[in-house]
XYZ file of C-alpha atoms in Angstrom:
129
model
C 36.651 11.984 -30.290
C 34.430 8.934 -30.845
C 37.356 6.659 -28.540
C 35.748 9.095 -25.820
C 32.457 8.237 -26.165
C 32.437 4.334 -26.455
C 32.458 4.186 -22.357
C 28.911 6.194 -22.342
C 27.321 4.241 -25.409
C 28.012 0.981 -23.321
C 27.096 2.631 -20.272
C 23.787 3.333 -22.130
C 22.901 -0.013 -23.688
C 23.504 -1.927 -20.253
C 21.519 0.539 -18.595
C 18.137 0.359 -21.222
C 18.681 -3.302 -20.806
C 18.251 -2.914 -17.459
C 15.872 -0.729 -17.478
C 13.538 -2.999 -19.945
C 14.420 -6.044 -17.968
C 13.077 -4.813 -14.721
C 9.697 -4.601 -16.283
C 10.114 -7.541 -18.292
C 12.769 -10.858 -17.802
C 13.815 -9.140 -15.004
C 10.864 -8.589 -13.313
C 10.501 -9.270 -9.674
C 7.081 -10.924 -8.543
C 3.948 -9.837 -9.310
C 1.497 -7.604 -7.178
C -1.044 -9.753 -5.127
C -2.087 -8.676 -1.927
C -0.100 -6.448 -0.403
C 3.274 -5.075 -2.449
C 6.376 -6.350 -1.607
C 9.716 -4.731 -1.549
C 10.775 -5.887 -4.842
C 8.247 -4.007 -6.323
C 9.874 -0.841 -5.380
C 13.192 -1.882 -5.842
C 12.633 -2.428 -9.367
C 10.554 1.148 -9.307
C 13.609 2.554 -7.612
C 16.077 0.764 -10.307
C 14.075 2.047 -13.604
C 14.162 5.632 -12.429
C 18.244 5.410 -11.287
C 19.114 3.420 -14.959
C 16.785 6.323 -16.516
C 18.768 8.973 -14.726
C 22.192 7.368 -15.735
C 21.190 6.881 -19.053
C 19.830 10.831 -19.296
C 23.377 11.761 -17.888
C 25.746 9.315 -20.110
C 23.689 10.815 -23.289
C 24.764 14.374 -22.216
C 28.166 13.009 -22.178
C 27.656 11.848 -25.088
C 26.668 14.935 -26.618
C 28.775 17.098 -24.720
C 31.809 19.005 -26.410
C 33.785 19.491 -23.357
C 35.742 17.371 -21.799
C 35.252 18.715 -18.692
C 31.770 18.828 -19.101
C 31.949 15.233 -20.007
C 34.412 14.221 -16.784
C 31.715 15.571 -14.273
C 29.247 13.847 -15.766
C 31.302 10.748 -15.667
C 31.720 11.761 -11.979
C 27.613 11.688 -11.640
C 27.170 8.763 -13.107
C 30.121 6.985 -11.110
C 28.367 8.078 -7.504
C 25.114 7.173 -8.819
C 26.248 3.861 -9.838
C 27.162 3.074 -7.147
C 23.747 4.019 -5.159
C 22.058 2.092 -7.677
C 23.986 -1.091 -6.614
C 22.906 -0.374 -2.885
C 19.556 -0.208 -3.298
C 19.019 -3.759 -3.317
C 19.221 -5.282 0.461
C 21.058 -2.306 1.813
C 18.678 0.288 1.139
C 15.563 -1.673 0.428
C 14.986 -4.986 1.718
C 13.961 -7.828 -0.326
C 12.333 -10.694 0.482
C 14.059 -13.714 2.051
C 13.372 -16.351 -0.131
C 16.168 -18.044 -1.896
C 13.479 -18.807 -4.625
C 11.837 -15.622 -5.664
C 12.454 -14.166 -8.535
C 13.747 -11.079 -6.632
C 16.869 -12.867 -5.452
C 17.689 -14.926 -8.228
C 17.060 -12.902 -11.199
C 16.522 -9.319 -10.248
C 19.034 -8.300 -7.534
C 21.605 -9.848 -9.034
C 21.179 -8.316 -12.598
C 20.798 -4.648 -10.516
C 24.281 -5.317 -8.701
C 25.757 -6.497 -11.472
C 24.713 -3.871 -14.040
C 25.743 -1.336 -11.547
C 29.219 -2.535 -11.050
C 29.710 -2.936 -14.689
C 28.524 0.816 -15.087
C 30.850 1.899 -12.277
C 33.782 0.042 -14.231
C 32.965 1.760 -17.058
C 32.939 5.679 -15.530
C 36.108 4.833 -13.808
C 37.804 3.606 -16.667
C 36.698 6.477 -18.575
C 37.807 9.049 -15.909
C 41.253 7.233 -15.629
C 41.929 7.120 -19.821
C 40.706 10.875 -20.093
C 42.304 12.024 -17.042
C 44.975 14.021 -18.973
C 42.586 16.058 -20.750
């Protein structure tokens, strides 16, 4: 039972990390005069990792493994929205030197792959039940 539920505890910790990085080490650049699109894709970001996290606890908690598969199934579409939000579905800015492209975007995209790994691999080990 607690093999099962290793998948959405690391799903979990990446995403809070995430989630406190975008507002912290993570941040994108600061609000001057007018607000720039990393602004919102961090925004964007922290509600996503809030909603995966929300959904992997459920799985957590949940006693059936269906329940637990279709949330799996949630969080593996949503993952993979969350790694699309960065230049496909927001623009960022183009400057190879802002803190949007080299620390933010990056850490969204990667996060989100890693939590897309994660449901898939724990759709395709629980698959038989």
């Amino acid at each position: 039972m607690i093999k099962q539920k290793i998948f959405s505890t690391a799903i979990i910790v990446l995403e809070a990390v995430l989630l406190i990085g975008v507002f912290t080490f993570l941040a994108p650049c600061p609000i001057k005069e007018h607000i720039m699109g990393c602004h919102w894709v961090a925004n964007v970001s922290a509600g996503i990792s809030s909603v995966v996290i929300f959904l992997s606890l459920a799985a957590v908690i949940a006693g059936s493994a269906l329940t637990r598969k279709g949330l799996n199934l949630a969080v593996l579409s949503i993952s993979v929205l969350h790694a699309l939000v960065p230049q496909v579905l927001i623009s960022i800015c183009a400057h190879e030197q802002m803190r949007c492209q080299i620390y933010t975007q990056p850490a969204i995209v990667a996060v989100a792959s890693l939590v897309f790994l994660l449901a898939a691999a724990d759709l395709f080990i629980n698959r038989s039940r």
